[in-house]
Amino acid sequence: MVRRAEQYIAAFPDRKLAEQSPADVDNYLAELGRDTQLKDWQFRQAVDAIRILFELAGVGWLSQVDWSQWRASARRLEPGHATVARDYEEGQAEPSRGAADARTDGLARIRETHSALLDRVIKAIRVRGMAIRTEQTYLHWIARYIAFSEDRSPADLGPLEVGRFLEHLAVERRVSASTQNLALNALVFLYREVLGREDLDFGAFARAKRPRRLPTVLTHAEVTALLGHLDGVHRLMASMLYGTGMRLMECVRLRVQDVDFGYGQILVRNAKGNKDRVVPLPERAQGTLSAHLARVREQHESDLADGYGEVYLPDALARKYPNAAKDWRWQYVFPSGRLARDPRSGAVRRHHLHESALQKAVNRAAREAGITKRVGTHTLRHSFATHVLQAGYDIRTVQELLGHADVSTTMIYTHVLNRGGKGVQSPLDALA
């Protein structure tokens, strides 16, 4: 920590700490963030050391530096992250069969031995345009199924083995109903879409019944308290989650061109189910968001001047539009403070902030605000839906804002509209 502080002081040999400004800190960290060899913990250590240095120096502008944003920038997207997992040329190692599963489940040998079958699964999924997380989940459960079946090929197995595997998950592993259904979905896809086994009757496997859980919803006062314990970019992002009803990944992947200040709306692209939708841009957040984008643009122009400035483009758009990766319109609204070199392609880009940083910040803010409910980033989406319904908007409008395919999914938010358990007055309140 002392060495990091000394390195900062050495960068300004002719100026005392008291003579420096937040811009000096931001510029230094931005330059440090261009060092693609610096490990995540080293960057976080430098941020903490500089903050402590100025805290000890007693400067009055300490809170003007968005320390949380710089700390959040320390964690870069892994090769297997959902945003970049398909950004590889033919023949390169697939991140979907990466080290994470190998470390946690010991499935590396299964993936290698049955690589031909798993490649067929990957191709079948991508031809259908299914999400990368679905791809990763299906591969995981198919590998688990093969491991459970003592490394035998699924082509040689049938309903009996599938039933035993599902029973093992439910009885011995005691996994949740949603996890059981995920495993069944993966195996149904494998046998029907990849192996062409239409003769297998999967109707015999009853899907696990998922318990009906009511969502955790914050009151207006609790939302205000929560946001009050956030600052900088985390406060802005949490405000956007609550003010628009976006999902966490929809927020962190937001592009500049999708924010429409003129119409006061945001276009959420490629959301769940590969659908687009429009959500309102809160008037209260527009000033802060505009100032934030101005800073992001300065950062982008500085990257361009240094020969960088590329951003990840989905669906092979980089090949179709070679210059689009450096276009301002395609940049992330919430970019990382660091440049990152892809370990496989070698491309140096500025990715979006890692979603875990906002999750941790919201959890910490809820504790500091004294909120006893179980609060996460998705709680803000639940609160948005409930509060919009309370404001008098109809259920179909809320369904479109949330991007639900079925209105029955949206109906769960109506529970809060009925006071005290279906509007029944407690007999205790009637006592004299």
PDB file of N, CA and C in Angstrom, residues 218-250:
ATOM      1  N   LEU A 218     -39.701  -3.049  -1.717  1.00  0.00           N
ATOM      2  CA  LEU A 218     -39.358  -1.954  -0.815  1.00  0.00           C
ATOM      3  C   LEU A 218     -40.437  -0.880  -0.864  1.00  0.00           C
ATOM      4  N   THR A 219     -40.634  -0.183   0.232  1.00  0.00           N
ATOM      5  CA  THR A 219     -41.511   0.980   0.232  1.00  0.00           C
ATOM      6  C   THR A 219     -40.763   2.153  -0.407  1.00  0.00           C
ATOM      7  N   HIS A 220     -41.486   3.238  -0.681  1.00  0.00           N
ATOM      8  CA  HIS A 220     -40.826   4.421  -1.235  1.00  0.00           C
ATOM      9  C   HIS A 220     -39.756   4.950  -0.273  1.00  0.00           C
ATOM     10  N   ALA A 221     -40.073   4.910   1.023  1.00  0.00           N
ATOM     11  CA  ALA A 221     -39.114   5.392   2.022  1.00  0.00           C
ATOM     12  C   ALA A 221     -37.870   4.516   2.054  1.00  0.00           C
ATOM     13  N   GLU A 222     -38.047   3.218   1.897  1.00  0.00           N
ATOM     14  CA  GLU A 222     -36.895   2.304   1.906  1.00  0.00           C
ATOM     15  C   GLU A 222     -36.032   2.483   0.667  1.00  0.00           C
ATOM     16  N   VAL A 223     -36.659   2.723  -0.479  1.00  0.00           N
ATOM     17  CA  VAL A 223     -35.880   2.994  -1.695  1.00  0.00           C
ATOM     18  C   VAL A 223     -35.056   4.264  -1.513  1.00  0.00           C
ATOM     19  N   THR A 224     -35.678   5.298  -0.953  1.00  0.00           N
ATOM     20  CA  THR A 224     -34.968   6.556  -0.705  1.00  0.00           C
ATOM     21  C   THR A 224     -33.780   6.331   0.228  1.00  0.00           C
ATOM     22  N   ALA A 225     -33.989   5.548   1.287  1.00  0.00           N
ATOM     23  CA  ALA A 225     -32.907   5.264   2.237  1.00  0.00           C
ATOM     24  C   ALA A 225     -31.794   4.458   1.583  1.00  0.00           C
ATOM     25  N   LEU A 226     -32.177   3.490   0.756  1.00  0.00           N
ATOM     26  CA  LEU A 226     -31.187   2.659   0.066  1.00  0.00           C
ATOM     27  C   LEU A 226     -30.312   3.502  -0.851  1.00  0.00           C
ATOM     28  N   LEU A 227     -30.953   4.330  -1.689  1.00  0.00           N
ATOM     29  CA  LEU A 227     -30.195   5.174  -2.616  1.00  0.00           C
ATOM     30  C   LEU A 227     -29.334   6.178  -1.861  1.00  0.00           C
ATOM     31  N   GLY A 228     -29.790   6.587  -0.678  1.00  0.00           N
ATOM     32  CA  GLY A 228     -29.032   7.545   0.112  1.00  0.00           C
ATOM     33  C   GLY A 228     -27.725   6.992   0.633  1.00  0.00           C
ATOM     34  N   HIS A 229     -27.604   5.676   0.684  1.00  0.00           N
ATOM     35  CA  HIS A 229     -26.369   5.047   1.142  1.00  0.00           C
ATOM     36  C   HIS A 229     -25.512   4.560  -0.018  1.00  0.00           C
ATOM     37  N   LEU A 230     -25.847   4.988  -1.221  1.00  0.00           N
ATOM     38  CA  LEU A 230     -25.023   4.726  -2.402  1.00  0.00           C
ATOM     39  C   LEU A 230     -24.478   6.050  -2.915  1.00  0.00           C
ATOM     40  N   ASP A 231     -23.379   6.001  -3.619  1.00  0.00           N
ATOM     41  CA  ASP A 231     -22.852   7.224  -4.204  1.00  0.00           C
ATOM     42  C   ASP A 231     -22.240   6.935  -5.574  1.00  0.00           C
ATOM     43  N   GLY A 232     -21.958   8.008  -6.288  1.00  0.00           N
ATOM     44  CA  GLY A 232     -21.297   7.881  -7.581  1.00  0.00           C
ATOM     45  C   GLY A 232     -22.067   7.056  -8.587  1.00  0.00           C
ATOM     46  N   VAL A 233     -21.311   6.267  -9.353  1.00  0.00           N
ATOM     47  CA  VAL A 233     -21.915   5.489 -10.433  1.00  0.00           C
ATOM     48  C   VAL A 233     -22.860   4.415  -9.901  1.00  0.00           C
ATOM     49  N   HIS A 234     -22.600   3.905  -8.699  1.00  0.00           N
ATOM     50  CA  HIS A 234     -23.495   2.888  -8.131  1.00  0.00           C
ATOM     51  C   HIS A 234     -24.858   3.484  -7.791  1.00  0.00           C
ATOM     52  N   ARG A 235     -24.879   4.705  -7.314  1.00  0.00           N
ATOM     53  CA  ARG A 235     -26.165   5.357  -7.034  1.00  0.00           C
ATOM     54  C   ARG A 235     -26.934   5.579  -8.335  1.00  0.00           C
ATOM     55  N   LEU A 236     -26.228   6.013  -9.382  1.00  0.00           N
ATOM     56  CA  LEU A 236     -26.880   6.237 -10.671  1.00  0.00           C
ATOM     57  C   LEU A 236     -27.430   4.935 -11.235  1.00  0.00           C
ATOM     58  N   MET A 237     -26.651   3.860 -11.177  1.00  0.00           N
ATOM     59  CA  MET A 237     -27.104   2.578 -11.718  1.00  0.00           C
ATOM     60  C   MET A 237     -28.293   2.032 -10.930  1.00  0.00           C
ATOM     61  N   ALA A 238     -28.245   2.130  -9.606  1.00  0.00           N
ATOM     62  CA  ALA A 238     -29.369   1.655  -8.793  1.00  0.00           C
ATOM     63  C   ALA A 238     -30.615   2.493  -9.066  1.00  0.00           C
ATOM     64  N   SER A 239     -30.433   3.786  -9.265  1.00  0.00           N
ATOM     65  CA  SER A 239     -31.570   4.659  -9.596  1.00  0.00           C
ATOM     66  C   SER A 239     -32.187   4.253 -10.923  1.00  0.00           C
ATOM     67  N   MET A 240     -31.343   3.859 -11.874  1.00  0.00           N
ATOM     68  CA  MET A 240     -31.848   3.423 -13.173  1.00  0.00           C
ATOM     69  C   MET A 240     -32.599   2.097 -13.054  1.00  0.00           C
ATOM     70  N   LEU A 241     -32.100   1.187 -12.220  1.00  0.00           N
ATOM     71  CA  LEU A 241     -32.801  -0.087 -12.033  1.00  0.00           C
ATOM     72  C   LEU A 241     -34.189   0.142 -11.459  1.00  0.00           C
ATOM     73  N   TYR A 242     -34.275   1.004 -10.450  1.00  0.00           N
ATOM     74  CA  TYR A 242     -35.574   1.274  -9.840  1.00  0.00           C
ATOM     75  C   TYR A 242     -36.451   2.136 -10.746  1.00  0.00           C
ATOM     76  N   GLY A 243     -35.870   3.085 -11.437  1.00  0.00           N
ATOM     77  CA  GLY A 243     -36.641   4.024 -12.251  1.00  0.00           C
ATOM     78  C   GLY A 243     -37.098   3.485 -13.582  1.00  0.00           C
ATOM     79  N   THR A 244     -36.495   2.368 -14.045  1.00  0.00           N
ATOM     80  CA  THR A 244     -36.848   1.821 -15.361  1.00  0.00           C
ATOM     81  C   THR A 244     -37.380   0.392 -15.289  1.00  0.00           C
ATOM     82  N   GLY A 245     -37.061  -0.330 -14.204  1.00  0.00           N
ATOM     83  CA  GLY A 245     -37.458  -1.729 -14.118  1.00  0.00           C
ATOM     84  C   GLY A 245     -36.548  -2.660 -14.891  1.00  0.00           C
ATOM     85  N   MET A 246     -35.380  -2.166 -15.312  1.00  0.00           N
ATOM     86  CA  MET A 246     -34.455  -3.016 -16.053  1.00  0.00           C
ATOM     87  C   MET A 246     -33.873  -4.109 -15.160  1.00  0.00           C
ATOM     88  N   ARG A 247     -33.491  -5.212 -15.776  1.00  0.00           N
ATOM     89  CA  ARG A 247     -32.733  -6.243 -15.087  1.00  0.00           C
ATOM     90  C   ARG A 247     -31.289  -5.769 -14.938  1.00  0.00           C
ATOM     91  N   LEU A 248     -30.552  -6.413 -14.047  1.00  0.00           N
ATOM     92  CA  LEU A 248     -29.171  -6.003 -13.768  1.00  0.00           C
ATOM     93  C   LEU A 248     -28.309  -6.015 -15.027  1.00  0.00           C
ATOM     94  N   MET A 249     -28.320  -7.120 -15.771  1.00  0.00           N
ATOM     95  CA  MET A 249     -27.458  -7.223 -16.951  1.00  0.00           C
ATOM     96  C   MET A 249     -27.915  -6.288 -18.063  1.00  0.00           C
ATOM     97  N   GLU A 250     -29.200  -5.990 -18.118  1.00  0.00           N
ATOM     98  CA  GLU A 250     -29.680  -5.020 -19.103  1.00  0.00           C
ATOM     99  C   GLU A 250     -29.107  -3.639 -18.821  1.00  0.00           C
TER     100      GLU A 250
END
